[in-house]
Coordinates of C-alpha atoms and ligand atoms in Angstrom, one line a residue:
M15 CA 0.0 0.0 0.0
K16 CA 2.7 2.4 0.9
T17 CA 4.6 4.3 -1.8
D18 CA 7.4 6.8 -1.8
W19 CA 5.4 9.9 -2.8
Y20 CA 6.8 11.9 0.0
K21 CA 10.4 11.6 -1.0
N22 CA 10.2 14.4 -3.6
A23 CA 7.4 16.3 -1.8
V24 CA 7.6 20.0 -0.9
V25 CA 5.3 20.9 2.1
Y26 CA 3.7 24.2 2.8
Q27 CA 2.5 24.8 6.4
I28 CA -0.7 26.8 7.0
Y29 CA -1.5 28.1 10.5
P30 CA -5.2 28.4 10.0
F31 CA -5.8 31.1 12.5
S32 CA -3.8 33.6 10.4
F33 CA -4.0 32.6 6.8
C34 CA -7.2 34.1 5.4
D35 CA -10.4 35.1 7.1
A36 CA -13.2 34.8 4.5
N37 CA -16.1 35.5 6.8
N38 CA -14.4 38.6 8.3
D39 CA -14.8 37.6 12.0
G40 CA -11.1 38.0 12.9
W41 CA -10.2 34.3 12.7
G42 CA -8.8 32.7 9.6
D43 CA -11.0 29.9 8.3
I44 CA -11.3 27.0 5.8
E45 CA -13.2 29.1 3.3
G46 CA -10.3 31.5 3.3
I47 CA -7.8 28.7 2.8
I48 CA -9.7 27.3 -0.1
S49 CA -9.7 30.8 -1.8
K50 CA -5.9 30.8 -1.7
L51 CA -5.2 27.2 -2.8
D52 CA -4.2 28.3 -6.3
Y53 CA -1.6 30.6 -4.8
V54 CA -0.2 27.8 -2.7
R55 CA -0.1 25.3 -5.6
D56 CA 1.5 27.9 -8.0
L57 CA 4.4 28.2 -5.6
G58 CA 5.3 24.7 -6.6
V59 CA 4.6 22.8 -3.3
T60 CA 3.0 19.4 -3.4
A61 CA 1.5 19.1 0.0
I62 CA 0.0 21.2 2.8
W63 CA 0.4 20.6 6.5
F64 CA -2.5 22.2 8.4
S65 CA -1.8 23.2 12.0
P66 CA -4.7 21.9 14.1
L67 CA -8.2 22.6 12.8
Y68 CA -9.9 20.5 15.4
K69 CA -12.2 21.6 18.1
S70 CA -10.2 23.3 20.8
P71 CA -10.6 25.9 23.6
D72 CA -7.4 27.4 22.3
Y73 CA -5.4 27.8 25.4
D74 CA -2.5 26.8 23.1
Y75 CA -4.2 27.8 19.9
G76 CA -5.4 24.5 18.6
Y77 CA -2.6 22.4 20.2
D78 CA -5.1 21.5 23.0
I79 CA -7.7 19.3 21.3
S80 CA -11.1 18.7 22.8
D81 CA -12.6 16.6 20.0
Y82 CA -10.3 14.8 17.5
R83 CA -13.1 14.1 15.1
A84 CA -14.6 17.6 14.8
I85 CA -13.5 20.8 13.1
D86 CA -13.6 23.9 15.3
E87 CA -16.5 26.1 14.5
K88 CA -14.4 29.2 14.0
F89 CA -12.7 27.5 11.1
G90 CA -15.9 26.0 9.6
S91 CA -17.6 22.6 9.6
M92 CA -16.7 19.1 8.7
A93 CA -18.4 19.6 5.4
D94 CA -16.1 22.6 4.8
F95 CA -13.1 20.4 5.6
D96 CA -14.2 17.7 3.2
R97 CA -14.4 20.4 0.5
L98 CA -10.9 21.6 1.5
L99 CA -9.6 18.1 1.2
A100 CA -11.2 17.6 -2.2
E101 CA -10.0 21.0 -3.5
C102 CA -6.5 20.2 -2.4
H103 CA -6.6 16.9 -4.1
R104 CA -8.0 18.4 -7.2
R105 CA -4.9 20.5 -7.4
G106 CA -2.6 17.6 -6.8
L107 CA -1.8 18.8 -3.2
K108 CA -1.5 16.1 -0.5
V109 CA -3.0 16.9 2.9
I110 CA -1.1 16.4 6.1
M111 CA -3.0 16.8 9.4
D112 CA -1.4 17.9 12.7
M113 CA -1.9 15.3 15.4
V114 CA -1.5 16.4 18.9
I115 CA -1.6 13.1 20.8
N116 CA 0.9 13.6 23.6
H117 CA -1.9 15.4 25.4
T118 CA -5.5 16.4 25.1
S119 CA -7.3 19.5 26.2
T120 CA -8.6 19.4 29.7
E121 CA -12.0 20.1 28.1
H122 CA -11.8 16.7 26.2
P123 CA -14.6 14.4 27.5
W124 CA -12.0 11.8 28.5
F125 CA -10.4 14.3 30.8
K126 CA -13.7 15.6 32.2
A127 CA -14.7 12.0 33.0
A128 CA -11.3 11.2 34.4
V129 CA -11.5 14.0 37.0
S130 CA -15.2 13.6 37.7
S131 CA -14.6 10.6 39.9
P132 CA -11.6 8.6 41.2
D133 CA -13.3 5.4 39.9
S134 CA -13.8 6.6 36.4
P135 CA -12.3 4.2 33.8
Y136 CA -10.9 7.3 32.1
R137 CA -8.8 8.1 35.1
D138 CA -6.1 5.8 33.7
Y139 CA -6.2 7.7 30.3
Y140 CA -4.0 10.4 32.0
I141 CA -1.1 10.4 34.4
I142 CA -2.6 11.1 37.8
R143 CA -0.7 10.8 41.0
P144 CA -1.2 11.8 44.6
G145 CA 0.7 14.9 45.7
K146 CA 3.4 14.8 48.4
R147 CA 2.3 15.9 51.9
E148 CA 4.8 18.0 53.7
G149 CA 3.1 19.2 56.9
Q150 CA 0.2 21.5 55.9
K151 CA 1.6 21.7 52.3
L152 CA 0.6 19.6 49.4
L153 CA 3.4 19.4 46.9
P154 CA 3.3 18.1 43.4
P155 CA 4.1 14.4 43.0
T156 CA 7.6 15.2 41.4
N157 CA 9.8 18.2 40.6
W158 CA 9.2 17.9 36.9
V159 CA 9.0 21.2 35.0
S160 CA 6.6 22.0 32.2
S161 CA 8.1 23.2 28.8
F162 CA 6.0 26.2 29.3
T163 CA 7.5 27.1 32.8
G164 CA 6.4 26.1 36.3
S165 CA 5.5 22.7 37.7
A166 CA 4.4 20.0 35.3
W167 CA 1.6 19.0 37.7
E168 CA -1.7 20.6 38.4
R169 CA -3.9 19.7 41.4
I170 CA -7.3 18.2 40.6
G171 CA -9.7 20.5 42.4
E172 CA -9.4 20.2 46.2
S173 CA -8.3 16.5 46.0
E174 CA -4.9 15.1 46.9
D175 CA -4.3 14.2 43.3
F176 CA -2.5 16.0 40.5
F177 CA -2.3 15.4 36.7
L178 CA 0.7 15.7 34.5
H179 CA 1.0 18.4 31.9
L180 CA 4.3 18.9 30.1
F181 CA 2.8 22.1 28.4
C182 CA 0.0 24.4 29.6
K183 CA -2.1 23.2 32.5
E184 CA -5.0 23.0 30.0
Q185 CA -3.1 20.3 28.1
A186 CA -3.2 17.0 30.1
D187 CA -0.6 14.3 29.1
L188 CA -2.1 11.1 28.0
N189 CA -1.1 7.8 29.6
W190 CA 0.3 5.8 26.6
E191 CA 0.9 2.8 28.9
N192 CA -2.8 2.3 28.8
P193 CA -3.7 0.0 25.8
A194 CA -7.1 1.6 25.6
V195 CA -5.5 5.0 25.0
R196 CA -3.3 3.6 22.2
Q197 CA -6.3 2.0 20.5
E198 CA -8.3 5.3 20.7
I199 CA -5.4 7.0 19.0
A200 CA -5.1 4.4 16.2
D201 CA -8.8 4.8 15.7
I202 CA -8.5 8.5 15.4
L203 CA -5.7 8.2 12.8
N204 CA -7.8 5.7 10.9
F205 CA -10.8 8.1 11.0
W206 CA -8.8 10.7 9.1
L207 CA -7.0 8.4 6.8
E208 CA -10.3 6.8 5.8
K209 CA -11.5 10.3 4.9
G210 CA -8.6 10.5 2.6
V211 CA -5.9 12.6 4.3
D212 CA -2.4 11.7 3.2
G213 CA -0.4 11.9 6.4
F214 CA 0.3 13.4 9.8
R215 CA 2.6 15.6 11.6
F216 CA 2.9 14.2 15.1
D217 CA 3.3 16.9 17.8
V218 CA 6.1 16.3 20.3
F219 CA 6.0 12.6 19.6
N220 CA 9.1 11.7 21.5
L221 CA 7.4 12.6 24.8
F222 CA 4.7 9.9 24.5
S223 CA 6.5 7.3 26.6
K224 CA 7.4 8.2 30.2
V225 CA 9.6 6.3 32.7
F226 CA 7.5 4.6 35.4
P227 CA 7.3 4.7 38.3
I228 CA 7.3 8.4 38.1
R229 CA 10.1 9.9 40.2
D230 CA 11.9 13.1 41.0
D231 CA 14.7 14.3 38.7
E232 CA 17.8 14.5 40.8
D233 CA 20.0 15.8 38.0
K234 CA 21.4 19.1 39.4
H235 CA 22.6 20.4 36.0
T236 CA 19.3 20.3 34.0
Y237 CA 16.9 23.2 33.8
Q238 CA 14.3 20.9 32.2
K239 CA 13.6 18.8 35.3
G240 CA 12.1 15.5 34.3
A241 CA 13.3 15.5 30.7
Q242 CA 15.4 12.4 31.3
Y243 CA 12.2 10.6 32.3
F244 CA 10.0 11.7 29.4
V245 CA 12.2 12.4 26.3
D246 CA 12.7 9.3 24.0
G247 CA 11.1 7.2 26.8
P248 CA 11.6 3.4 27.1
R249 CA 8.6 2.3 25.1
I250 CA 8.5 5.0 22.4
H251 CA 9.8 2.8 19.6
E252 CA 7.3 0.1 20.5
F253 CA 4.4 2.6 20.5
L254 CA 5.3 4.0 17.1
K255 CA 5.6 0.5 15.6
E256 CA 2.2 -0.4 17.0
L257 CA 0.6 2.7 15.6
N258 CA 2.2 1.9 12.3
A259 CA 0.7 -1.6 12.3
R260 CA -2.7 -0.5 13.4
S261 CA -3.0 2.5 11.2
L262 CA -0.3 4.2 9.2
S263 CA 0.9 1.2 7.2
R264 CA -2.6 0.4 6.1
F265 CA -2.7 3.5 4.0
D266 CA -0.3 5.3 1.6
S267 CA 0.4 7.7 4.4
Y268 CA 3.4 9.9 5.3
T269 CA 4.4 10.9 8.8
V270 CA 6.7 13.6 10.1
G271 CA 7.4 13.7 13.8
E272 CA 8.1 16.8 15.8
S273 CA 10.5 15.9 18.5
Y274 CA 11.8 17.5 21.6
R275 CA 15.6 17.3 21.4
P276 CA 16.0 13.6 20.7
S277 CA 19.3 11.8 21.2
P278 CA 21.2 11.2 17.9
E279 CA 20.7 7.5 18.2
N280 CA 17.0 7.8 18.7
A281 CA 16.6 10.3 16.0
R282 CA 18.2 7.9 13.6
A283 CA 16.1 4.9 14.7
Y284 CA 12.8 6.9 14.4
V285 CA 13.3 7.3 10.6
K286 CA 15.3 4.2 9.7
E287 CA 13.7 2.4 6.8
G288 CA 12.4 -1.0 7.9
N289 CA 12.0 0.1 11.5
N290 CA 8.4 1.0 10.6
E291 CA 8.1 4.0 13.0
L292 CA 8.0 7.3 11.2
D293 CA 9.0 8.4 7.7
T294 CA 10.8 11.5 8.9
I295 CA 11.3 13.8 11.8
F296 CA 12.1 17.5 12.0
N297 CA 15.6 18.5 12.9
F298 CA 16.0 21.9 14.5
G299 CA 19.7 21.8 15.5
H300 CA 20.6 24.6 13.1
L301 CA 17.8 26.8 14.5
E302 CA 19.7 26.8 17.8
A303 CA 22.7 28.5 16.2
D304 CA 21.6 32.0 17.4
N305 CA 20.0 31.1 20.8
I306 CA 21.2 29.5 24.0
A307 CA 20.5 25.7 24.1
G308 CA 17.3 26.0 22.1
L309 CA 15.9 28.6 24.5
K310 CA 14.4 30.9 21.9
F311 CA 14.3 34.0 24.0
F312 CA 18.0 34.0 24.9
R313 CA 20.0 35.5 22.0
K314 CA 23.5 34.7 21.3
P315 CA 25.7 35.7 18.4
F316 CA 25.1 33.6 15.3
N317 CA 27.3 30.5 15.3
M318 CA 27.9 29.4 11.8
M319 CA 29.6 26.1 12.8
Q320 CA 26.6 25.2 14.8
F321 CA 24.2 26.0 12.0
K322 CA 26.2 23.8 9.6
K323 CA 26.4 21.0 12.0
G324 CA 22.7 21.2 12.8
L325 CA 21.8 21.3 9.1
F326 CA 24.1 18.7 7.7
D327 CA 24.5 16.1 10.4
P328 CA 20.9 14.8 10.1
Q329 CA 21.3 14.8 6.3
T330 CA 24.4 12.7 6.3
T331 CA 23.2 10.3 9.0
S332 CA 19.8 9.6 7.4
W333 CA 21.0 9.5 3.8
G334 CA 20.9 5.9 2.6
E335 CA 19.1 4.8 5.7
G336 CA 15.9 6.9 6.0
W337 CA 14.5 10.2 4.9
N338 CA 15.0 13.8 6.1
T339 CA 13.2 17.2 6.4
L340 CA 14.5 20.7 5.9
V341 CA 13.1 23.6 7.9
L342 CA 13.7 27.2 8.5
E343 CA 10.4 28.4 9.9
N344 CA 7.3 27.2 11.5
H345 CA 4.5 28.5 13.8
D346 CA 6.8 28.2 16.8
G347 CA 9.5 30.7 16.1
P348 CA 10.6 34.0 14.6
R349 CA 11.0 34.6 10.9
C350 CA 14.3 33.3 9.3
V351 CA 15.2 36.6 7.7
N352 CA 15.4 38.2 11.2
R353 CA 17.8 35.6 12.5
F354 CA 21.4 34.4 12.1
S355 CA 22.7 38.0 12.4
I356 CA 21.3 38.9 9.0
D357 CA 21.1 42.5 7.9
T358 CA 17.4 42.3 7.1
K359 CA 17.0 46.0 6.5
H360 CA 19.3 46.1 3.5
F361 CA 19.2 42.5 2.2
R362 CA 15.8 41.0 2.9
Y363 CA 15.4 39.6 -0.6
E364 CA 18.9 38.3 -0.8
A365 CA 18.8 36.6 2.6
A366 CA 15.4 35.1 2.2
T367 CA 16.4 33.5 -1.1
M368 CA 19.9 32.5 0.0
L369 CA 18.6 30.8 3.2
A370 CA 16.0 28.9 1.1
T371 CA 18.6 27.8 -1.5
V372 CA 21.2 26.5 0.9
T373 CA 18.6 24.8 3.1
F374 CA 16.1 23.3 0.6
L375 CA 18.6 21.8 -1.8
G376 CA 20.0 19.6 0.9
F377 CA 18.8 16.1 1.5
G378 CA 15.2 16.0 2.6
I379 CA 11.7 17.4 2.2
P380 CA 11.5 21.2 2.3
F381 CA 8.9 22.5 4.7
I382 CA 7.9 26.1 4.0
Y383 CA 6.0 28.1 6.5
M384 CA 3.3 30.5 5.2
G385 CA 4.7 33.9 4.4
Q386 CA 8.2 32.6 4.2
E387 CA 7.9 32.5 0.5
I388 CA 7.5 36.3 0.3
G389 CA 10.2 37.0 3.0
M390 CA 7.8 38.0 5.7
T391 CA 9.6 39.6 8.7
N392 CA 9.2 39.7 12.5
C393 CA 6.7 42.1 13.9
D394 CA 7.8 45.1 15.9
F395 CA 5.4 44.4 18.8
R396 CA 4.9 47.5 21.0
N397 CA 3.9 45.8 24.2
M398 CA 3.0 42.5 25.8
D399 CA -0.7 43.0 25.1
E400 CA 0.0 42.6 21.4
L401 CA 1.4 39.1 22.0
K402 CA -1.2 36.3 22.2
D403 CA 0.9 33.3 22.7
P404 CA 0.6 32.1 26.3
V405 CA 4.3 31.1 26.3
S406 CA 5.4 34.7 25.7
H407 CA 3.5 35.7 28.8
F408 CA 4.6 32.7 31.0
V409 CA 8.2 33.5 30.2
F410 CA 7.7 37.2 30.7
D411 CA 6.1 36.6 34.0
L412 CA 8.9 34.3 35.0
M413 CA 11.6 36.8 34.1
T414 CA 9.9 39.7 35.9
S415 CA 9.3 37.5 39.0
Y416 CA 13.1 37.3 39.2
H417 CA 13.1 41.1 39.2
M418 CA 14.2 41.5 35.6
P419 CA 13.0 45.0 34.5
K420 CA 9.9 44.7 32.4
S421 CA 11.5 46.6 29.5
L422 CA 14.4 44.1 29.4
A423 CA 12.2 41.1 29.7
F424 CA 10.1 42.4 26.8
R425 CA 13.2 42.6 24.7
F426 CA 14.0 39.0 25.4
I427 CA 10.5 38.0 24.5
K428 CA 10.5 39.9 21.3
Y429 CA 13.6 38.2 20.2
G430 CA 12.2 34.7 20.3
A431 CA 8.4 35.0 20.4
R432 CA 6.3 32.5 18.5
D433 CA 3.9 35.4 17.9
H434 CA 6.1 36.7 15.0
A435 CA 5.0 33.8 12.9
R436 CA 1.4 34.0 13.9
V437 CA 0.5 37.5 12.8
P438 CA -2.0 37.4 9.8
M439 CA -0.7 36.6 6.4
Q440 CA 0.1 39.7 4.4
W441 CA -1.8 39.4 1.1
D442 CA -1.9 43.0 -0.1
G443 CA -1.7 46.7 1.0
S444 CA -5.5 47.0 1.8
V445 CA -7.0 47.0 5.2
N446 CA -5.6 44.2 7.4
A447 CA -3.3 43.3 4.5
G448 CA -6.3 41.6 2.8
F449 CA -6.4 38.9 5.6
N450 CA -10.1 40.0 5.9
R451 CA -12.3 42.9 5.2
G452 CA -11.6 45.0 8.3
H453 CA -12.7 43.1 11.4
A454 CA -10.0 43.4 14.1
P455 CA -7.9 40.2 13.6
W456 CA -7.4 37.9 16.7
Q457 CA -3.7 38.8 16.5
C458 CA -2.4 42.2 15.5
M459 CA -1.1 42.9 12.0
N460 CA 2.5 43.4 11.3
P461 CA 2.6 47.2 10.6
V462 CA 5.1 46.6 7.7
Y463 CA 2.3 45.0 5.6
P464 CA 2.0 47.9 3.1
E465 CA 5.6 47.2 2.2
I466 CA 5.8 43.5 2.5
N467 CA 2.9 41.6 1.0
V468 CA 2.1 39.0 -1.7
K469 CA 0.8 41.5 -4.2
K470 CA 3.8 43.7 -3.9
D471 CA 6.2 40.7 -4.0
L472 CA 4.7 39.3 -7.1
S473 CA 4.9 42.5 -9.0
S474 CA 8.5 43.1 -7.9
D475 CA 11.4 42.1 -10.1
R476 CA 13.1 40.9 -7.0
S477 CA 10.2 38.6 -6.0
V478 CA 11.0 36.1 -3.3
Y479 CA 8.0 34.0 -4.4
R480 CA 9.2 33.8 -7.9
F481 CA 12.7 32.8 -6.8
Y482 CA 11.1 30.1 -4.6
Q483 CA 9.2 28.8 -7.7
K484 CA 12.5 28.4 -9.6
L485 CA 14.2 26.8 -6.6
L486 CA 11.3 24.3 -6.0
T487 CA 11.4 23.4 -9.7
V488 CA 15.0 22.5 -9.3
K489 CA 14.3 20.7 -6.1
K490 CA 11.5 18.6 -7.6
T491 CA 12.9 17.8 -11.0
N492 CA 16.6 17.4 -10.4
E493 CA 17.3 13.9 -9.2
A494 CA 20.5 14.9 -7.5
A495 CA 18.6 17.5 -5.4
V496 CA 16.2 14.7 -4.2
Y497 CA 18.2 11.6 -4.0
G498 CA 21.8 12.7 -4.1
S499 CA 24.4 12.0 -1.4
V500 CA 25.5 15.1 0.4
T501 CA 29.1 16.2 0.7
E502 CA 29.9 19.3 2.8
Y503 CA 32.8 21.6 1.8
D504 CA 34.8 24.0 3.9
R505 CA 33.0 23.4 7.2
E506 CA 35.5 25.6 8.9
N507 CA 34.5 28.6 6.7
R508 CA 32.5 30.9 8.9
K509 CA 30.9 33.0 6.1
I510 CA 30.3 30.5 3.3
I511 CA 28.1 27.4 3.4
A512 CA 28.9 25.0 0.6
Y513 CA 28.0 21.4 -0.3
S514 CA 27.5 19.1 -3.3
R515 CA 24.7 16.6 -4.1
E516 CA 25.5 13.6 -6.3
H517 CA 23.3 11.1 -7.9
E518 CA 24.0 8.7 -10.8
G519 CA 26.6 10.8 -12.5
K520 CA 24.9 14.1 -11.9
R521 CA 26.3 16.6 -9.5
L522 CA 25.1 19.9 -8.0
F523 CA 27.1 22.3 -6.1
V524 CA 25.5 24.9 -3.8
A525 CA 27.2 27.8 -2.1
G526 CA 25.8 30.7 0.0
N527 CA 27.3 33.7 1.6
F528 CA 26.0 34.4 5.1
S529 CA 27.8 37.8 5.3
K530 CA 26.5 41.3 4.5
R531 CA 29.9 41.9 2.8
P532 CA 31.3 40.3 -0.4
V533 CA 33.4 37.3 0.4
R534 CA 36.0 35.6 -1.8
Y535 CA 35.5 31.9 -2.2
R536 CA 37.4 29.3 -4.2
V537 CA 35.0 26.6 -5.5
P538 CA 36.4 23.1 -6.1
D539 CA 38.0 22.6 -9.5
W540 CA 35.2 20.5 -10.9
V541 CA 32.7 23.3 -10.3
K542 CA 34.6 25.6 -12.7
G543 CA 33.4 23.7 -15.6
A544 CA 29.8 23.4 -14.4
S545 CA 27.0 25.6 -15.4
V546 CA 25.0 27.9 -13.1
L547 CA 21.6 26.6 -12.6
L548 CA 20.3 29.2 -10.2
S549 CA 21.4 32.3 -8.4
N550 CA 19.8 35.2 -6.5
Y551 CA 22.0 37.7 -8.2
E552 CA 22.2 38.3 -12.0
T553 CA 25.9 38.2 -12.1
L554 CA 28.8 36.2 -10.7
S555 CA 32.0 38.1 -10.1
D556 CA 35.6 37.0 -9.8
K557 CA 38.4 38.4 -7.8
D558 CA 42.0 37.3 -8.0
G559 CA 41.2 33.8 -9.3
A560 CA 38.3 33.2 -6.9
L561 CA 34.6 33.9 -6.9
L562 CA 33.5 37.0 -5.2
L563 CA 30.2 36.1 -3.6
Q564 CA 28.0 39.2 -3.0
P565 CA 26.2 39.8 0.3
Y566 CA 23.9 36.8 0.9
Q567 CA 24.5 35.5 -2.6
A568 CA 23.6 31.9 -3.3
V569 CA 24.6 30.0 -6.4
V570 CA 23.8 26.6 -7.6
W571 CA 25.9 24.8 -10.3
E572 CA 25.1 21.7 -12.2
E573 CA 27.6 19.3 -13.7
T574 CA 27.1 16.2 -15.6
V575 CA 29.8 13.8 -14.6
R576 CA 31.0 11.6 -17.4
P577 CA 30.8 8.0 -16.3
E578 CA 34.3 6.6 -15.9
K579 CA 35.4 4.2 -18.6
Ligands
LIG623 C1 4.5 21.6 19.6 C2 3.8 22.6 18.8 C3 3.6 23.9 19.7 C4 2.8 23.5 20.9 C5 3.4 22.3 21.6 C6 2.4 21.7 22.6 O1 5.8 22.0 20.0 O2 4.5 22.9 17.6 O3 3.0 24.9 18.9 O4 2.6 24.6 21.7 O5 3.8 21.3 20.8 O6 1.4 21.0 21.9

């Protein structure tokens, strides 16, 4: 049943809240998405990943699901979804659903039943443990910390019991040890696959399996207390294999797992062909090159070595063994043109196109986040009220509770906020950037929209979108760009990123300048005879026998290797 369709796929991620609001109520909706499908297809992508569309009270904007088989009313109805699916398929676009199954909303009927009585059979759907009595005080069962700050345990009413939540307290972790839970999940996947969806993105999948019995984390050196007991847990591989057998493998489906800092060995095993776990996972190592240990709010000077390692290591380890993905942006982080010490003010077009070129021609499936294809930028938020993501507020509150001045805390938050990616899509220069017809959007607009929007980009002779179209054509049609082995060049070079891809006698060479100044670069000899396939500048200059790559210039060469006699 299963084919390899995903191997030369290009995926576009839509965050439904902010894509297009057809009924002008302030929230993006399915009708709006349908109206823009031609735009998405024309970019050259072959699949769309929809961030959650399911019923949700939105404490974490859809990542807290209260009904896995219903579409949230603000987005439309199930009939609208069915139409969306058909409209995507009619255009040759596959549909990938987000599946948030590490936790449910606390408004999910399972959770409501679980907390309604200690005898409820649903009690064991979650991880519920008695607190620790210390004199008058009732402390949480363990010292585990939520990824969203604070204790990972929340007390159930006035009882002695607590439930585990590795994210918001409105997102209760499911107990995957319980076979009934695993069967429910397989049934949910089958429900959507039977409808005709083509695959899933699994939210934080490597947290499904926890170490039991639950215990305190005594490691003094970790800020994420508990992580050693819930990341890549002991039964995770078994759970994924089981899900595969019961659901995924029965359809021509594709899965990409979002993981929380997996170990390299586990990362490899999750995607190894024949392991029957996942087809791919996301790798975010390179996106930690300008922050401290993946803590988005803590800026550090861009570290090119770390970027290269994070980008290439997963490619070289998975090549020949499994498949890979390539990501610069998603709904959980700032815009790529505002990172990596880039001079966005002067070189937005060049940087947007260079980053895409050096990333997406690597080994793996490109994932493009809505707006990235026109070089959308971070939003110059004025105050905390403009940020809607609860995480921005949790972290701000934590910082100020340690007496950090509010203005400083705000600067940290602005650096890494997920909100940057969540402002409405900028379609044109009209009211609310054409996101809707004037109703105040749920999340403020980025005030730069009169300058940066789809309409303007498409009519510019330096259109990021049109560059993406060319790049994606190369990606999809050049076999070396899909299947080729990856060889990195000049890893020690702190300004230039360079690599080749090689497949059955065809070679590509890709080079990009990460500097706002021209940089001399000597390409390998074999590249001198190759032809330029793509570049984000019209010319290629030489200086003293080497290339002179312009600020953020990216160049792709193609060579046909003569087979050896
Ligand atoms: C993933 C999602 C993120 C969400 C979290 C909890 O990291 O991408 O948006 O907040 O999981 O579900």
